[in-house]
Amino acid sequence: MLMPSECFLHAPVHPLSNPTASVCRDRSVTLQIKAVSAPARTAEIHPKLVVPCTVDNWAPQQKKKTSWVHYGGSLPAMLQALEHCKDVGEALWPWKDTLNNRERTIILKEQRDWRRAVEIFDWFRRERGHEVNVIHYNVVLCAVGRARRWDLVLMLWNEMHFCGVVPDNSTYGTLIDVYCKGGREGVALIWLGNMCKRGLIPDEVTLSIVLQAHKKAGEFEKAERFFKRWSSEHDRRMGGHPRYNLYTYNTLIDTYGKSAQLEKVSDTFDQMLREGVAPNVVTFNTMIHVLGKHHKMEEVASLVSMMEEFQCFPDCRTYNILISLYRENNDIVAAEYFFQKMKTENLAPDAVSYRTLLYGYSIRGMVIKAEALLKEMDERGFLIDEYTQSALTRMYVNAGLLEKAWHWFDKFHYRMNSECFLANIDAFGEARYILLAEKAFICCLKRKMLSVSVCNVMIKAYGLVEKLDEACGIADGMEMHGILPDYLTYSSLIQLLSTAKLPKKAVYYLKKMQTAKLLSDCIPYTFVISSFAKNGDLSMVECLFTEMIASGIRADAFVYAIIIDAYAEVGNVRKAAAYFGLMKKDGLCENPTICNSLIKLYTKVGYLAEARETYKLLKTLNAGANLYASNCMIDLYSDYCMVKEAREVFENLKVGGSANEFSHAMMVCLYKKVGRFDEAHRICKEMQCSGFLTQALSYNSAIQMYVSGGRIGEAFIIFKKMLASKTPPNDATFKALKVILTKGGATKAEIKKLELLRRNNSHDCLYQWYLALSSAVRSSATSFQHSIIDQSAIRIYPFDIGNGNSRKKNIRKQATTKMILNG
């Protein structure tokens, strides 16, 4: 199969102004203007605009005359004439001298084509005796606004001012409404500002429209402020608390819900009920959705019950919301219940219902139920959306049904977009099915749906299976396909290479990232510096740090922590202190990680005063003193035989429940060192009872303590436990065991023979040591030299013992490393 890296590398509102309006009028049916604007309004400029107002391809609409009968008088005849006669003047000729304002308004309202309405309105304006008032303008503004002919809206607005027609509340309400519904909420809000400047108060319908506009723009605070101002002004002018209609309450509940003001949502709903405004299905749907999104599922259940009390029957949207909420709250059984209840109440589930439940089945790996639902969707002709499709692919992948997963992908890949390819590749890649991820990537490449995000997810997939050359190949080939690597591309590669201990290769991509001017923070440098530090290449660490600072990128506390810890590891106090000084100079507060590194360093080199000062600083930080630093201090106090101080730290760890095996082992060593064997024995018993006797360091501390106290029988018991736990003894163990042999009467020749077995790593070395120790213990306890040993009491395991040349500092270094893992 062609690898993707091979295929990849070788494959082919305008600013508002206020000019003076100039309108030319004649008796033709076409109006021409040179500029369209409104004084101090939101007019958009359309220079040299020609607006055709005639109805194209006019044909009479077959509207029954009986539908106009309720108007009475001559109106039905007028409307009928306009339906059948293209020329407006000819159609209205019999009534041209008798038309009144009401009849003109109705004629304009009854036009189903905005172009015909404009044509009739134009005829009214040009004919003498046919004055047009603000109501007529409002009707036509509504018609052209709904048609989104913003040029005509502004032309009519300017014409109103030219003719001296003063806009009223309804005019502004109409303008705000059509601009909001036309997706131009920003312009609608400017119309609102103009309205308020004129001292006009929006009516409740306009109020709701404005709230919707603010809500749609995400301006929830502005919506709330406007509502409060409107209520206050309405209260002042009208007297008494305003009573809102259902639409206003629904809008308020939705607005408060989207801004996560749950208390106000509940208060508004309660106020609505108190004032006797019966909620409708929209109210309940909004309440259920808002409370459910904030995991108030008890309140959701209560609202569902309340719907029955109000005889407000759930609709399809109600059930879709409930299915979605219970699915998101990990209650798939409840989601299924509402899906079935929807069917029993003769409400046909729509595509959203099926997709929502199907997605719930997919992410939970419910393959059988998902397939049954898929079959039902096919029967009803519902299509799978891309979001659900990728979830189904992931379901099959996670279930190990790779053939079905690929079949599902192959069935839909021809109509996938780039985002869907990304999700499918990620599903294969995260499960480490790299061959399927590669095949999906090639399909994406062939469909020309490649994007930087798709490449990034393929790099991630290769990183998970440690195919670093292929990951680099993806990044190197992107530009050949007109795609530029982004920050995530380079940072992912740098992290992968640094983690794989290939920091020199990571530096190559760091330089490319720098050339592309994508280096905006220190994170990529952090990965590389950390990798060099782990390799012990401190010269490169310094070089990269200097380069980073010179390029204007500010180091964070984490970078400093890595560098300080690296110098602490090698015991270089001067360098570590220098970087600590730089960190404080940069204004970065000390943090627990930095303090831990410094305490680790001071413990290694035995700087007691500095360690105590840093430990004191650590305890003042929010995190408090942690296990790592406390164990270091116990170790350091043990070296200086400072029993009181070490015991204080140890007891604090025990109170906090964080004392671990290392803490106990160091206290045993300390008490042994100062000859307090009773205390050491007590701690040793605590270790055994707490399950802290698992590592060589702990076993050695206990064995050494018992040997030093002359209790060689108990030391031998600990050694047997060590062997039973398969913990390999080390040099320190055998050093203590030789004391037991000596005390038990073993000769130098016998001990030398045992040492030779250990150096040769003989397979029965431990067995021979065990026999000799058992004999030594028995001989020291009784006068008998030879006894039968119960060899079935313990199982002996061979270990790689080593060369026996260990020093105290090396032991401490090993112990500290294990302490890091445990603490």
Coordinates of C-alpha atoms in Angstrom, one line a residue, residues 264-819:
K264 CA -33.4 35.5 37.0
V265 CA -34.7 32.8 34.7
S266 CA -36.7 31.3 37.6
D267 CA -37.8 34.8 38.9
T268 CA -39.1 35.8 35.5
F269 CA -41.0 32.5 35.1
D270 CA -42.5 32.9 38.6
Q271 CA -43.5 36.5 37.8
M272 CA -45.1 35.3 34.6
L273 CA -47.2 32.8 36.5
R274 CA -48.1 35.3 39.2
E275 CA -49.4 37.8 36.7
G276 CA -51.6 35.1 35.1
V277 CA -49.7 34.8 31.8
A278 CA -50.1 31.1 30.8
P279 CA -46.8 29.7 29.5
N280 CA -46.8 28.0 26.1
V281 CA -44.7 25.2 24.7
V282 CA -42.0 27.7 23.7
T283 CA -41.8 28.8 27.4
F284 CA -41.4 25.3 28.7
N285 CA -38.9 24.3 25.9
T286 CA -36.7 27.3 26.8
M287 CA -36.9 26.6 30.6
I288 CA -36.2 22.9 30.1
H289 CA -33.2 23.7 27.8
V290 CA -31.7 26.4 30.1
L291 CA -32.0 24.4 33.3
G292 CA -30.9 21.1 31.7
K293 CA -27.8 22.7 30.3
H294 CA -26.8 23.6 33.8
H295 CA -27.5 20.0 35.0
K296 CA -30.7 20.9 37.0
M297 CA -32.4 17.7 36.0
E298 CA -34.8 17.7 39.0
E299 CA -36.2 21.0 37.9
V300 CA -36.4 19.6 34.3
A301 CA -38.5 16.7 35.5
S302 CA -40.7 19.2 37.5
L303 CA -41.2 21.3 34.4
V304 CA -42.3 18.2 32.3
S305 CA -44.9 17.5 35.0
M306 CA -46.0 21.1 35.0
M307 CA -46.7 21.0 31.3
E308 CA -49.4 18.5 31.9
E309 CA -51.0 20.7 34.6
F310 CA -51.2 23.6 32.1
Q311 CA -52.5 21.3 29.4
C312 CA -49.5 22.4 27.3
F313 CA -48.6 19.3 25.2
P314 CA -44.9 18.7 24.4
D315 CA -43.9 19.1 20.7
C316 CA -41.1 17.5 18.8
R317 CA -38.7 20.1 20.0
T318 CA -39.6 19.4 23.6
Y319 CA -38.7 15.7 23.2
N320 CA -35.5 16.5 21.2
I321 CA -34.3 18.8 24.0
L322 CA -35.1 16.1 26.6
I323 CA -33.3 13.4 24.6
S324 CA -30.3 15.6 24.2
L325 CA -30.2 16.7 27.9
Y326 CA -30.5 13.1 29.3
R327 CA -27.9 11.9 26.8
E328 CA -25.5 14.6 27.9
N329 CA -26.1 13.7 31.5
N330 CA -25.1 10.1 30.8
D331 CA -28.7 8.8 31.3
I332 CA -29.2 7.0 28.0
V333 CA -32.2 5.0 29.5
A334 CA -34.1 8.3 30.1
A335 CA -33.2 9.5 26.6
E336 CA -34.6 6.2 25.2
Y337 CA -37.7 6.6 27.2
F338 CA -38.5 10.1 25.8
F339 CA -37.8 8.9 22.3
Q340 CA -40.3 6.1 22.7
K341 CA -42.8 8.3 24.5
M342 CA -42.6 10.7 21.5
K343 CA -43.7 7.8 19.3
T344 CA -46.6 6.7 21.6
E345 CA -48.0 10.3 21.6
N346 CA -48.2 10.2 17.8
L347 CA -45.3 12.6 17.3
A348 CA -43.0 11.4 14.6
P349 CA -39.4 11.7 15.6
D350 CA -37.5 13.9 13.1
A351 CA -33.9 13.6 11.9
V352 CA -32.6 15.5 15.0
S353 CA -34.3 13.0 17.3
Y354 CA -32.7 10.1 15.6
R355 CA -29.3 11.7 15.3
T356 CA -29.2 12.8 19.0
L357 CA -30.0 9.3 20.3
L358 CA -27.7 7.7 17.7
Y359 CA -24.8 9.8 18.9
G360 CA -25.6 8.7 22.5
Y361 CA -25.4 5.1 21.4
S362 CA -22.2 5.7 19.5
I363 CA -20.2 7.3 22.2
R364 CA -21.2 4.6 24.6
G365 CA -20.3 1.8 22.2
M366 CA -23.8 0.4 22.1
V367 CA -23.3 -1.2 18.7
I368 CA -26.5 -3.3 18.5
K369 CA -28.8 -0.5 19.4
A370 CA -27.0 2.0 17.2
E371 CA -27.4 -0.4 14.2
A372 CA -31.1 -0.9 14.9
L373 CA -31.6 2.8 15.0
L374 CA -29.6 3.2 11.8
K375 CA -31.9 0.7 10.1
E376 CA -35.0 2.6 11.2
M377 CA -33.5 5.9 9.9
D378 CA -32.9 4.2 6.5
E379 CA -36.5 3.2 6.3
R380 CA -37.6 6.7 7.1
G381 CA -35.2 8.3 4.6
F382 CA -33.2 10.2 7.2
L383 CA -29.6 11.0 6.4
I384 CA -26.7 10.8 8.8
D385 CA -24.9 14.1 9.4
E386 CA -21.1 14.3 9.5
Y387 CA -21.0 14.8 13.2
T388 CA -22.9 11.5 13.9
Q389 CA -21.0 9.7 11.1
S390 CA -17.6 10.3 12.7
A391 CA -19.0 9.2 16.1
L392 CA -20.2 5.9 14.5
T393 CA -16.7 5.3 13.0
R394 CA -15.2 5.8 16.4
M395 CA -17.7 3.4 17.9
Y396 CA -16.8 0.6 15.5
V397 CA -13.1 1.3 16.0
N398 CA -13.3 1.2 19.8
A399 CA -15.3 -2.0 19.5
G400 CA -12.6 -3.5 17.4
L401 CA -14.9 -3.9 14.4
L402 CA -12.4 -2.6 11.9
E403 CA -14.1 -4.0 8.8
K404 CA -17.3 -2.2 9.7
A405 CA -15.5 0.9 10.7
W406 CA -13.7 1.1 7.3
H407 CA -16.9 0.1 5.4
W408 CA -18.8 3.0 7.3
F409 CA -16.0 5.4 6.4
D410 CA -15.8 4.3 2.8
K411 CA -19.6 4.6 2.4
F412 CA -19.6 8.3 3.4
H413 CA -16.1 9.6 2.5
Y414 CA -17.2 10.9 -0.9
R415 CA -19.4 13.6 0.7
M416 CA -17.2 14.4 3.7
N417 CA -15.8 17.8 4.3
S418 CA -12.3 18.5 5.8
E419 CA -13.6 18.5 9.4
C420 CA -15.3 15.1 9.0
F421 CA -12.1 13.6 7.5
L422 CA -10.2 15.0 10.5
A423 CA -12.6 13.3 13.0
N424 CA -12.4 10.0 11.2
I425 CA -8.6 10.0 10.9
D426 CA -8.4 10.9 14.6
A427 CA -10.7 8.0 15.5
F428 CA -8.4 5.5 13.7
G429 CA -5.2 7.2 14.9
E430 CA -6.2 7.4 18.6
A431 CA -6.9 3.7 18.6
R432 CA -3.4 3.2 17.0
Y433 CA -4.8 1.6 13.8
I434 CA -2.3 3.5 11.8
L435 CA -2.9 1.7 8.5
L436 CA -6.6 2.7 8.5
A437 CA -5.6 6.3 9.5
E438 CA -3.2 6.3 6.5
K439 CA -5.9 5.1 4.1
A440 CA -8.3 7.7 5.3
F441 CA -5.6 10.4 4.9
I442 CA -5.0 9.3 1.3
C443 CA -8.7 9.5 0.6
C444 CA -8.7 13.0 2.0
L445 CA -5.7 13.9 -0.2
K446 CA -7.4 12.5 -3.3
R447 CA -10.7 14.4 -2.5
K448 CA -8.6 17.6 -2.2
M449 CA -10.0 18.2 1.3
L450 CA -6.6 18.5 2.9
S451 CA -6.2 21.2 5.5
V452 CA -3.6 22.0 8.1
S453 CA -5.8 20.5 10.8
V454 CA -6.0 17.2 8.9
C455 CA -2.2 17.1 8.6
N456 CA -1.9 17.9 12.3
V457 CA -4.1 15.0 13.3
M458 CA -2.2 12.7 11.1
I459 CA 1.1 13.8 12.8
K460 CA -0.6 13.1 16.1
A461 CA -1.5 9.6 14.9
Y462 CA 2.1 8.9 13.8
G463 CA 3.3 10.2 17.2
L464 CA 1.1 7.8 19.1
V465 CA 2.8 4.8 17.3
E466 CA 6.2 6.5 17.4
K467 CA 6.6 6.7 13.6
L468 CA 8.5 10.0 13.9
D469 CA 10.0 9.9 10.4
E470 CA 6.5 9.6 8.8
A471 CA 5.3 12.5 11.1
C472 CA 8.1 14.7 9.9
G473 CA 7.3 13.7 6.3
I474 CA 3.8 15.0 6.7
A475 CA 5.1 18.4 7.9
D476 CA 7.8 18.6 5.3
G477 CA 5.3 17.9 2.5
M478 CA 2.6 20.3 3.4
E479 CA 3.9 23.3 1.4
M480 CA 3.9 21.2 -1.8
H481 CA 0.1 21.1 -1.5
G482 CA -0.3 24.8 -0.7
I483 CA -0.7 24.3 3.0
L484 CA 1.4 26.1 5.5
P485 CA 2.3 24.5 8.8
D486 CA 0.9 26.3 11.8
Y487 CA 1.9 26.6 15.4
L488 CA 0.3 23.3 16.3
T489 CA 2.1 21.5 13.5
Y490 CA 5.6 22.6 14.6
S491 CA 4.9 22.4 18.4
S492 CA 3.5 18.8 18.0
L493 CA 6.6 17.7 16.1
I494 CA 8.9 19.4 18.6
Q495 CA 7.2 17.7 21.5
L496 CA 7.2 14.3 19.8
L497 CA 10.9 14.5 19.0
S498 CA 11.9 15.9 22.3
T499 CA 10.0 13.2 24.2
A500 CA 11.7 10.6 22.0
K501 CA 15.1 12.0 23.1
L502 CA 15.8 13.5 19.7
P503 CA 16.3 17.1 20.7
K504 CA 18.7 17.9 17.9
K505 CA 16.1 17.0 15.3
A506 CA 13.5 19.0 17.3
V507 CA 15.9 22.0 17.1
Y508 CA 15.6 21.8 13.3
Y509 CA 11.8 22.3 13.4
L510 CA 12.3 25.0 16.1
K511 CA 14.3 27.0 13.7
K512 CA 11.7 26.5 10.9
M513 CA 9.1 27.6 13.3
Q514 CA 11.1 30.7 14.1
T515 CA 11.7 31.5 10.4
A516 CA 7.9 31.2 9.8
K517 CA 7.4 33.7 12.7
L518 CA 5.2 31.3 14.6
L519 CA 7.1 31.4 17.8
S520 CA 5.0 33.4 20.2
D521 CA 5.7 31.8 23.5
C522 CA 8.3 29.6 25.3
I523 CA 6.4 26.3 25.1
P524 CA 8.3 24.9 22.1
Y525 CA 11.6 25.9 23.6
T526 CA 10.5 24.3 26.9
F527 CA 10.2 20.8 25.2
V528 CA 13.6 21.0 23.6
I529 CA 15.4 22.4 26.7
S530 CA 13.8 19.7 28.9
S531 CA 15.0 17.0 26.5
F532 CA 18.6 18.3 26.5
A533 CA 18.4 18.6 30.3
K534 CA 17.4 14.9 30.6
N535 CA 20.3 14.0 28.3
G536 CA 22.6 15.9 30.6
D537 CA 23.6 18.3 27.8
L538 CA 23.6 21.5 29.9
S539 CA 25.6 23.5 27.3
M540 CA 22.7 23.2 24.8
V541 CA 20.3 24.1 27.6
E542 CA 22.2 27.3 28.2
C543 CA 22.5 28.0 24.5
L544 CA 18.8 27.6 23.8
F545 CA 17.8 29.6 26.8
T546 CA 20.0 32.5 25.7
E547 CA 18.7 32.3 22.2
M548 CA 15.1 32.3 23.4
I549 CA 15.6 35.4 25.6
A550 CA 17.5 37.2 22.7
S551 CA 14.6 36.6 20.4
G552 CA 12.3 38.4 22.7
I553 CA 10.4 35.4 24.1
R554 CA 9.9 35.6 27.8
A555 CA 10.7 32.5 29.9
D556 CA 8.0 31.3 32.3
A557 CA 8.5 29.6 35.7
F558 CA 8.3 26.1 34.1
V559 CA 11.4 26.8 32.0
Y560 CA 13.3 28.0 35.0
A561 CA 12.2 25.0 37.0
I562 CA 13.6 22.6 34.3
I563 CA 16.9 24.4 34.2
I564 CA 17.3 24.7 38.0
D565 CA 16.4 21.1 38.4
A566 CA 18.9 20.1 35.8
Y567 CA 21.7 21.9 37.7
A568 CA 20.4 20.5 41.0
E569 CA 20.8 17.0 39.5
V570 CA 24.5 17.5 38.9
G571 CA 24.9 19.5 42.2
N572 CA 25.9 22.8 40.6
V573 CA 24.7 25.3 43.2
R574 CA 26.2 28.4 41.5
K575 CA 24.3 27.9 38.2
A576 CA 21.1 26.9 39.9
A577 CA 21.3 30.0 42.1
A578 CA 22.0 32.2 39.1
Y579 CA 18.9 31.0 37.2
F580 CA 16.9 31.4 40.4
G581 CA 18.0 35.0 40.5
L582 CA 17.1 35.6 36.9
M583 CA 13.6 34.2 37.6
K584 CA 13.1 36.6 40.4
K585 CA 14.4 39.5 38.3
D586 CA 11.8 38.6 35.6
G587 CA 9.1 39.2 38.2
L588 CA 8.1 35.5 38.4
C589 CA 6.9 34.5 41.8
E590 CA 8.5 31.5 43.4
N591 CA 6.5 28.3 42.9
P592 CA 6.6 24.8 44.5
T593 CA 8.4 23.3 41.5
I594 CA 11.3 25.8 41.8
C595 CA 11.4 25.3 45.6
N596 CA 11.5 21.5 45.2
S597 CA 14.4 21.7 42.7
L598 CA 16.3 24.0 45.1
I599 CA 15.7 21.8 48.1
K600 CA 16.8 18.8 46.1
L601 CA 20.0 20.6 45.2
Y602 CA 20.7 21.8 48.7
T603 CA 20.1 18.2 50.0
K604 CA 22.6 16.8 47.6
V605 CA 25.3 19.2 48.6
G606 CA 24.4 19.3 52.3
Y607 CA 23.5 23.0 52.4
L608 CA 21.3 22.9 55.5
A609 CA 20.6 26.6 56.1
E610 CA 19.7 27.2 52.4
A611 CA 17.4 24.1 52.4
R612 CA 15.6 25.2 55.6
E613 CA 15.1 28.7 54.2
T614 CA 13.7 27.4 50.9
Y615 CA 11.5 24.9 52.8
K616 CA 10.1 27.7 54.9
L617 CA 9.4 29.7 51.7
L618 CA 7.6 26.6 50.2
K619 CA 5.3 26.4 53.2
T620 CA 4.2 30.0 52.7
L621 CA 3.0 29.3 49.2
N622 CA -0.5 28.2 48.5
A623 CA 0.5 24.7 47.7
G624 CA 2.2 24.3 51.1
A625 CA 5.1 21.9 51.7
N626 CA 4.7 18.8 49.6
L627 CA 5.9 15.2 50.1
Y628 CA 9.0 15.5 47.8
A629 CA 10.4 18.5 49.7
S630 CA 9.5 17.1 53.1
N631 CA 11.3 13.8 52.3
C632 CA 14.4 15.8 51.2
M633 CA 14.4 17.7 54.5
I634 CA 14.0 14.4 56.5
D635 CA 17.0 13.1 54.6
L636 CA 19.1 16.2 55.2
Y637 CA 18.2 16.3 58.9
S638 CA 19.1 12.6 59.1
D639 CA 22.6 13.5 57.8
Y640 CA 23.0 16.1 60.5
C641 CA 21.4 13.9 63.2
M642 CA 18.7 16.5 63.9
V643 CA 16.1 14.3 65.4
K644 CA 13.6 16.9 66.7
E645 CA 13.4 18.7 63.3
A646 CA 13.2 15.5 61.3
R647 CA 10.5 14.1 63.6
E648 CA 8.4 17.3 63.3
V649 CA 8.4 17.1 59.5
F650 CA 7.7 13.3 59.6
E651 CA 4.7 13.8 62.0
N652 CA 3.3 16.5 59.9
L653 CA 3.4 14.2 56.9
K654 CA 1.6 11.5 58.9
V655 CA -1.1 13.9 60.1
G656 CA -1.7 14.8 56.5
G657 CA -1.7 11.2 55.4
S658 CA 1.1 11.7 52.9
A659 CA 4.0 10.0 54.6
N660 CA 5.4 7.3 52.2
E661 CA 7.9 4.5 52.2
F662 CA 10.9 6.9 51.8
S663 CA 9.8 9.0 54.8
H664 CA 9.6 6.0 57.1
A665 CA 12.9 4.5 55.8
M666 CA 14.8 7.8 56.5
M667 CA 13.4 8.0 60.0
V668 CA 14.5 4.4 60.7
C669 CA 18.0 5.3 59.5
L670 CA 18.0 8.4 61.7
Y671 CA 16.9 6.6 64.9
K672 CA 19.5 3.9 64.2
K673 CA 22.2 6.4 63.7
V674 CA 21.6 8.1 67.1
G675 CA 21.1 4.7 68.8
R676 CA 17.4 5.0 69.5
F677 CA 16.6 1.4 68.5
D678 CA 13.2 1.3 70.2
E679 CA 12.0 4.2 68.1
A680 CA 13.5 2.7 65.0
H681 CA 11.8 -0.6 65.7
R682 CA 8.4 1.2 66.2
I683 CA 8.8 2.9 62.8
C684 CA 9.8 -0.4 61.2
K685 CA 6.6 -2.0 62.5
E686 CA 4.6 0.9 61.2
M687 CA 6.2 0.3 57.8
Q688 CA 5.2 -3.3 57.7
C689 CA 1.6 -2.7 58.9
S690 CA 1.1 0.1 56.4
G691 CA 2.5 -1.9 53.4
F692 CA 5.5 0.5 53.0
L693 CA 8.1 -2.3 53.0
T694 CA 8.4 -2.8 49.2
Q695 CA 11.7 -1.3 48.0
A696 CA 15.3 -2.2 48.6
L697 CA 16.0 1.1 50.5
S698 CA 13.2 0.3 53.0
Y699 CA 14.3 -3.3 53.5
N700 CA 17.9 -2.3 53.9
S701 CA 17.0 0.3 56.5
A702 CA 15.1 -2.2 58.5
I703 CA 17.8 -4.9 58.2
Q704 CA 20.6 -2.5 59.1
M705 CA 18.6 -1.2 62.1
Y706 CA 18.0 -4.7 63.5
V707 CA 21.7 -5.7 62.9
S708 CA 23.0 -2.6 64.6
G709 CA 20.7 -3.4 67.6
G710 CA 21.9 -7.0 67.8
R711 CA 18.5 -8.4 66.8
I712 CA 19.8 -10.6 64.0
G713 CA 16.9 -12.9 64.1
E714 CA 14.5 -10.1 63.2
A715 CA 16.9 -8.9 60.6
F716 CA 16.8 -12.3 59.0
I717 CA 13.0 -12.3 59.0
I718 CA 13.1 -9.0 57.1
F719 CA 15.5 -10.5 54.6
K720 CA 13.2 -13.5 54.0
K721 CA 10.3 -11.0 53.4
M722 CA 12.5 -9.2 50.9
L723 CA 13.1 -12.4 49.0
A724 CA 9.4 -13.4 49.1
S725 CA 8.5 -10.0 47.6
K726 CA 10.9 -10.6 44.7
T727 CA 12.8 -7.4 45.7
P728 CA 16.5 -7.9 44.6
P729 CA 19.0 -7.2 47.4
N730 CA 21.8 -4.8 46.6
D731 CA 25.3 -4.0 48.0
A732 CA 23.9 -2.3 51.1
T733 CA 21.8 -5.4 51.8
F734 CA 24.8 -7.8 51.6
K735 CA 27.0 -5.5 53.7
A736 CA 24.5 -5.9 56.6
L737 CA 24.0 -9.6 56.0
K738 CA 27.8 -10.2 56.3
V739 CA 27.5 -8.8 59.9
I740 CA 24.9 -11.5 60.6
L741 CA 27.2 -14.2 59.2
T742 CA 30.1 -12.9 61.3
K743 CA 28.1 -12.8 64.5
G744 CA 26.8 -16.3 63.8
G745 CA 30.3 -17.7 63.6
A746 CA 30.9 -17.9 59.9
T747 CA 34.6 -18.0 58.9
K748 CA 36.2 -15.5 56.6
A749 CA 36.7 -18.2 54.0
E750 CA 33.0 -19.1 54.0
I751 CA 32.0 -15.4 53.7
K752 CA 34.6 -15.0 50.9
K753 CA 33.1 -18.0 49.1
L754 CA 29.6 -16.5 49.3
E755 CA 30.9 -13.1 48.0
L756 CA 32.5 -15.0 45.1
L757 CA 29.1 -16.5 44.2
R758 CA 27.6 -13.1 44.3
R759 CA 30.2 -11.5 42.0
N760 CA 29.8 -14.4 39.5
N761 CA 26.1 -13.9 39.7
S762 CA 25.6 -17.6 40.3
H763 CA 22.0 -18.9 39.8
D764 CA 21.9 -20.4 43.3
C765 CA 23.7 -17.4 45.0
L766 CA 20.7 -16.3 47.0
Y767 CA 19.9 -19.8 48.0
Q768 CA 23.4 -20.4 49.4
W769 CA 23.3 -17.0 51.2
Y770 CA 19.9 -18.0 52.7
L771 CA 21.3 -21.3 53.9
A772 CA 24.3 -19.7 55.5
L773 CA 22.3 -16.9 57.2
S774 CA 19.8 -19.4 58.5
S775 CA 22.6 -21.4 60.0
A776 CA 24.3 -18.3 61.5
V777 CA 21.0 -17.1 63.1
R778 CA 20.4 -20.5 64.6
S779 CA 23.9 -20.9 65.9
S780 CA 23.8 -17.5 67.5
A781 CA 20.5 -18.4 69.2
T782 CA 21.4 -21.9 70.3
S783 CA 24.5 -24.2 70.8
F784 CA 23.6 -26.3 67.8
Q785 CA 25.6 -25.7 64.6
H786 CA 23.7 -27.9 62.2
S787 CA 19.9 -27.9 61.8
I788 CA 17.5 -29.0 59.1
I789 CA 16.2 -25.9 57.2
D790 CA 12.6 -25.8 56.0
Q791 CA 13.4 -25.0 52.4
S792 CA 9.6 -25.0 51.6
A793 CA 9.0 -21.9 53.7
I794 CA 10.2 -19.5 51.1
R795 CA 10.7 -19.2 47.4
I796 CA 14.1 -18.0 46.2
Y797 CA 14.4 -16.0 43.0
P798 CA 17.6 -15.3 41.0
F799 CA 18.6 -11.6 40.7
D800 CA 21.2 -9.6 38.9
I801 CA 23.2 -8.6 41.9
G802 CA 25.9 -6.3 40.4
N803 CA 29.5 -5.7 41.2
G804 CA 29.2 -4.5 44.8
N805 CA 31.0 -1.2 44.5
S806 CA 28.3 1.2 45.9
R807 CA 28.8 4.4 47.8
K808 CA 26.5 6.3 50.0
K809 CA 25.9 9.1 47.6
N810 CA 25.0 6.7 44.8
I811 CA 22.5 5.0 47.2
R812 CA 21.0 8.4 48.0
K813 CA 20.7 9.3 44.4
Q814 CA 18.9 6.0 43.6
A815 CA 16.7 6.6 46.7
T816 CA 15.9 10.2 45.6
T817 CA 15.0 9.0 42.1
K818 CA 12.5 6.5 43.6
M819 CA 11.3 9.1 45.9

